[in-house]
GROMACS .gro file of C-alpha atoms in nm:
model
  218
    1MET     CA    1  -0.657   2.164  -2.349
    2GLU     CA    2  -0.527   2.219  -1.998
    3GLN     CA    3  -0.619   1.951  -1.746
    4VAL     CA    4  -0.774   2.070  -1.419
    5LEU     CA    5  -0.594   1.910  -1.124
    6MET     CA    6  -0.829   1.815  -0.841
    7LYS     CA    7  -0.692   1.846  -0.488
    8SER     CA    8  -0.624   1.502  -0.344
    9ARG     CA    9  -0.733   1.388   0.000
   10PHE     CA   10  -0.389   1.224   0.031
   11LYS     CA   11  -0.035   1.354   0.064
   12ARG     CA   12   0.166   1.031   0.061
   13VAL     CA   13   0.090   0.692  -0.094
   14CYS     CA   14   0.255   0.371   0.018
   15VAL     CA   15   0.323   0.131  -0.270
   16PHE     CA   16   0.392  -0.236  -0.206
   17CYS     CA   17   0.563  -0.412  -0.495
   18GLY     CA   18   0.816  -0.673  -0.590
   19SER     CA   19   1.195  -0.656  -0.587
   20SER     CA   20   1.153  -0.843  -0.917
   21SER     CA   21   1.011  -0.690  -1.234
   22GLY     CA   22   0.823  -1.005  -1.334
   23LYS     CA   23   0.837  -1.172  -1.674
   24ARG     CA   24   0.589  -0.952  -1.858
   25ASP     CA   25   0.622  -0.596  -1.983
   26CYS     CA   26   0.275  -0.508  -1.853
   27TYR     CA   27   0.399  -0.520  -1.492
   28ARG     CA   28   0.684  -0.282  -1.560
   29ASP     CA   29   0.455  -0.054  -1.760
   30ALA     CA   30   0.204  -0.051  -1.474
   31ALA     CA   31   0.471   0.054  -1.223
   32VAL     CA   32   0.570   0.350  -1.439
   33GLU     CA   33   0.207   0.445  -1.508
   34LEU     CA   34   0.131   0.439  -1.136
   35ALA     CA   35   0.430   0.663  -1.069
   36GLU     CA   36   0.312   0.906  -1.338
   37GLU     CA   37  -0.036   0.910  -1.186
   38LEU     CA   38   0.105   0.992  -0.843
   39VAL     CA   39   0.318   1.271  -0.989
   40SER     CA   40   0.021   1.413  -1.181
   41ARG     CA   41  -0.173   1.435  -0.853
   42LYS     CA   42   0.129   1.574  -0.663
   43LEU     CA   43   0.138   1.272  -0.431
   44ASP     CA   44   0.458   1.163  -0.260
   45LEU     CA   45   0.574   0.801  -0.262
   46VAL     CA   46   0.653   0.578   0.035
   47TYR     CA   47   0.794   0.238  -0.057
   48GLY     CA   48   1.027  -0.042   0.053
   49GLY     CA   49   1.351   0.136  -0.030
   50GLY     CA   50   1.492  -0.100  -0.293
   51SER     CA   51   1.643   0.004  -0.624
   52ILE     CA   52   1.564  -0.313  -0.820
   53GLY     CA   53   1.252  -0.465  -0.972
   54LEU     CA   54   0.921  -0.283  -0.963
   55MET     CA   55   1.038  -0.100  -0.650
   56GLY     CA   56   1.318   0.059  -0.850
   57LEU     CA   57   1.094   0.144  -1.145
   58VAL     CA   58   0.821   0.315  -0.946
   59SER     CA   59   1.061   0.509  -0.722
   60GLN     CA   60   1.278   0.627  -1.010
   61ALA     CA   61   0.975   0.735  -1.215
   62VAL     CA   62   0.827   0.936  -0.926
   63HIS     CA   63   1.163   1.098  -0.855
   64ARG     CA   64   1.217   1.172  -1.224
   65GLY     CA   65   0.875   1.340  -1.235
   66GLY     CA   66   0.963   1.570  -0.947
   67GLY     CA   67   0.783   1.382  -0.669
   68LYS     CA   68   0.923   1.315  -0.323
   69VAL     CA   69   1.031   0.959  -0.249
   70LEU     CA   70   1.076   0.797   0.093
   71GLY     CA   71   1.219   0.446   0.099
   72ILE     CA   72   1.226   0.238   0.417
   73ILE     CA   73   1.443  -0.072   0.423
   74PRO     CA   74   1.572  -0.314   0.689
   75ARG     CA   75   1.949  -0.311   0.727
   76THR     CA   76   1.970  -0.684   0.648
   77LEU     CA   77   1.808  -0.634   0.305
   78MET     CA   78   2.025  -0.347   0.186
   79GLY     CA   79   2.270  -0.575   0.008
   80LYS     CA   80   1.991  -0.771  -0.158
   81GLU     CA   81   1.745  -0.501  -0.262
   82ILE     CA   82   1.976  -0.206  -0.329
   83THR     CA   83   2.212  -0.206  -0.627
   84GLY     CA   84   2.363   0.117  -0.749
   85GLU     CA   85   2.213   0.450  -0.651
   86THR     CA   86   1.880   0.499  -0.476
   87VAL     CA   87   1.658   0.804  -0.522
   88GLY     CA   88   1.500   1.035  -0.270
   89GLU     CA   89   1.540   0.962   0.100
   90VAL     CA   90   1.618   0.611   0.220
   91ARG     CA   91   1.576   0.530   0.590
   92VAL     CA   92   1.736   0.219   0.732
   93VAL     CA   93   1.542   0.036   1.004
   94ALA     CA   94   1.612  -0.262   1.226
   95ASP     CA   95   1.378  -0.524   1.085
   96MET     CA   96   1.072  -0.604   0.870
   97HIS     CA   97   0.825  -0.519   1.147
   98GLN     CA   98   0.969  -0.169   1.184
   99ARG     CA   99   0.975  -0.129   0.806
  100LYS     CA  100   0.602  -0.200   0.774
  101ALA     CA  101   0.513   0.018   1.071
  102GLU     CA  102   0.715   0.310   0.935
  103MET     CA  103   0.571   0.273   0.585
  104ALA     CA  104   0.221   0.275   0.733
  105ARG     CA  105   0.293   0.570   0.963
  106HIS     CA  106   0.413   0.791   0.679
  107SER     CA  107   0.130   0.703   0.435
  108ASP     CA  108  -0.231   0.807   0.381
  109CYS     CA  109  -0.329   0.506   0.170
  110PHE     CA  110  -0.182   0.184   0.031
  111ILE     CA  111  -0.148   0.041  -0.320
  112ALA     CA  112  -0.019  -0.305  -0.410
  113LEU     CA  113   0.140  -0.361  -0.748
  114PRO     CA  114   0.207  -0.719  -0.860
  115GLY     CA  115   0.459  -0.894  -0.639
  116GLY     CA  116   0.538  -1.214  -0.453
  117TYR     CA  117   0.520  -1.336  -0.094
  118GLY     CA  118   0.656  -1.013   0.053
  119THR     CA  119   0.407  -0.795  -0.132
  120LEU     CA  120   0.120  -1.021  -0.028
  121GLU     CA  121   0.233  -1.022   0.334
  122GLU     CA  122   0.250  -0.642   0.345
  123LEU     CA  123  -0.086  -0.610   0.172
  124LEU     CA  124  -0.269  -0.858   0.393
  125GLU     CA  125  -0.125  -0.704   0.709
  126VAL     CA  126  -0.258  -0.356   0.633
  127ILE     CA  127  -0.594  -0.510   0.537
  128THR     CA  128  -0.600  -0.690   0.872
  129TRP     CA  129  -0.508  -0.369   1.055
  130ALA     CA  130  -0.804  -0.200   0.884
  131GLN     CA  131  -1.031  -0.492   0.975
  132LEU     CA  132  -0.928  -0.456   1.341
  133GLY     CA  133  -0.974  -0.079   1.337
  134ILE     CA  134  -0.604   0.002   1.381
  135HIS     CA  135  -0.621   0.241   1.086
  136ASP     CA  136  -0.883   0.375   0.846
  137LYS     CA  137  -0.657   0.428   0.543
  138PRO     CA  138  -0.780   0.298   0.204
  139VAL     CA  139  -0.616  -0.010   0.053
  140GLY     CA  140  -0.602  -0.068  -0.324
  141LEU     CA  141  -0.496  -0.349  -0.556
  142LEU     CA  142  -0.356  -0.260  -0.897
  143ASN     CA  143  -0.490  -0.568  -1.072
  144VAL     CA  144  -0.266  -0.557  -1.377
  145ASP     CA  145  -0.400  -0.787  -1.651
  146GLY     CA  146  -0.590  -0.990  -1.390
  147TYR     CA  147  -0.280  -1.063  -1.179
  148TYR     CA  148  -0.481  -1.056  -0.854
  149ASN     CA  149  -0.797  -1.226  -0.986
  150TYR     CA  150  -0.733  -1.544  -0.789
  151LEU     CA  151  -0.668  -1.349  -0.469
  152LEU     CA  152  -0.995  -1.160  -0.513
  153THR     CA  153  -1.173  -1.490  -0.581
  154PHE     CA  154  -1.026  -1.630  -0.258
  155ILE     CA  155  -1.148  -1.326  -0.062
  156ASP     CA  156  -1.498  -1.364  -0.211
  157LYS     CA  157  -1.492  -1.734  -0.115
  158ALA     CA  158  -1.395  -1.641   0.242
  159VAL     CA  159  -1.692  -1.402   0.252
  160ASP     CA  160  -1.929  -1.666   0.112
  161ASP     CA  161  -1.809  -1.922   0.369
  162GLY     CA  162  -1.838  -1.685   0.665
  163PHE     CA  163  -1.474  -1.610   0.741
  164ILE     CA  164  -1.488  -1.245   0.631
  165ARG     CA  165  -1.786  -1.017   0.688
  166PRO     CA  166  -1.946  -0.884   0.367
  167SER     CA  167  -1.883  -0.524   0.473
  168GLN     CA  168  -1.516  -0.604   0.533
  169ARG     CA  169  -1.483  -0.725   0.176
  170HIS     CA  170  -1.494  -0.358   0.087
  171ILE     CA  171  -1.183  -0.275   0.288
  172ILE     CA  172  -0.994  -0.338  -0.034
  173VAL     CA  173  -1.066  -0.183  -0.373
  174SER     CA  174  -0.918  -0.287  -0.705
  175ALA     CA  175  -0.884  -0.162  -1.060
  176PRO     CA  176  -0.695  -0.264  -1.374
  177ASN     CA  177  -0.511   0.066  -1.419
  178ALA     CA  178  -0.354   0.333  -1.201
  179LYS     CA  179  -0.585   0.621  -1.289
  180GLU     CA  180  -0.900   0.427  -1.206
  181LEU     CA  181  -0.753   0.281  -0.887
  182VAL     CA  182  -0.634   0.612  -0.744
  183GLN     CA  183  -0.974   0.766  -0.819
  184LYS     CA  184  -1.144   0.479  -0.633
  185LEU     CA  185  -0.916   0.538  -0.336
  186GLU     CA  186  -1.000   0.909  -0.343
  187GLU     CA  187  -1.373   0.822  -0.330
  188TYR     CA  188  -1.337   0.545  -0.070
  189GLU     CA  189  -1.569   0.563   0.232
  190LEU     CA  190  -1.496   0.354   0.539
  191VAL     CA  191  -1.767   0.115   0.657
  192HIS     CA  192  -1.753   0.040   1.031
  193ASP     CA  193  -1.876  -0.310   1.109
  194GLY     CA  194  -1.749  -0.481   1.419
  195ALA     CA  195  -1.402  -0.326   1.410
  196ILE     CA  196  -1.252  -0.229   1.742
  197PRO     CA  197  -1.251   0.151   1.774
  198LYS     CA  198  -0.898   0.289   1.757
  199ALA     CA  199  -0.916   0.449   2.103
  200ARG     CA  200  -1.033   0.123   2.264
  201TRP     CA  201  -0.777  -0.079   2.072
  202GLU     CA  202  -0.495   0.139   2.201
  203VAL     CA  203  -0.605   0.072   2.560
  204GLU     CA  204  -0.683  -0.301   2.529
  205GLN     CA  205  -0.440  -0.438   2.269
  206VAL     CA  206  -0.177  -0.674   2.404
  207GLY     CA  207   0.023  -0.805   2.110
  208LEU     CA  208   0.161  -0.473   1.983
  209ASN     CA  209   0.360  -0.208   2.159
  210ALA     CA  210   0.116   0.075   2.240
  211ALA     CA  211   0.348   0.349   2.120
  212LEU     CA  212   0.409   0.170   1.790
  213GLN     CA  213   0.034   0.116   1.752
  214ALA     CA  214  -0.029   0.490   1.790
  215GLU     CA  215   0.234   0.562   1.525
  216ILE     CA  216   0.078   0.316   1.277
  217ALA     CA  217  -0.269   0.466   1.320
  218ARG     CA  218  -0.154   0.828   1.298
   0.00000   0.00000   0.00000
């Protein structure tokens, strides 16, 4: 029976993930399954540019399936995160800040696979940008075998204790598998609650370069 392909609201998906594969097969399987889901929906991949770990698995699987791949990597990490051949297009940038801004600029939504400090830092930054109204792109957690349960518990605790508004808890969506997560992102509706409107932010913000800010929000 032929599957009917629904038109996606997205063109490019940014995937944050580890330069390690982790110790369990389920993490590697999830990276490949996510890649296959993106390919099935004709979505292009934007990622951190590495060829090792989960980064390598997801990029190679998307490329193998015929999808477009854009990797963005700081020059200083090329020797650490690239071994052998890369796939698709790899753009070299000056530093981590430019890497994250470029990944955000070229993406319509964000997905975090399991990863370490770097993955968490990238994830929390795009969540914070959404909280501040810098962008309105959906953010999803691929909660493979409960990997992010403790992070979600922490976020719920922050809501309960008044550090995160209840409506802002819904900036992030999560699911245990790729198919369910991507569908949730497709159905995501932004809730405005105290965020600074993008136009006002671009005029009043001080900490970020205004031109870079406009690129991130585009």
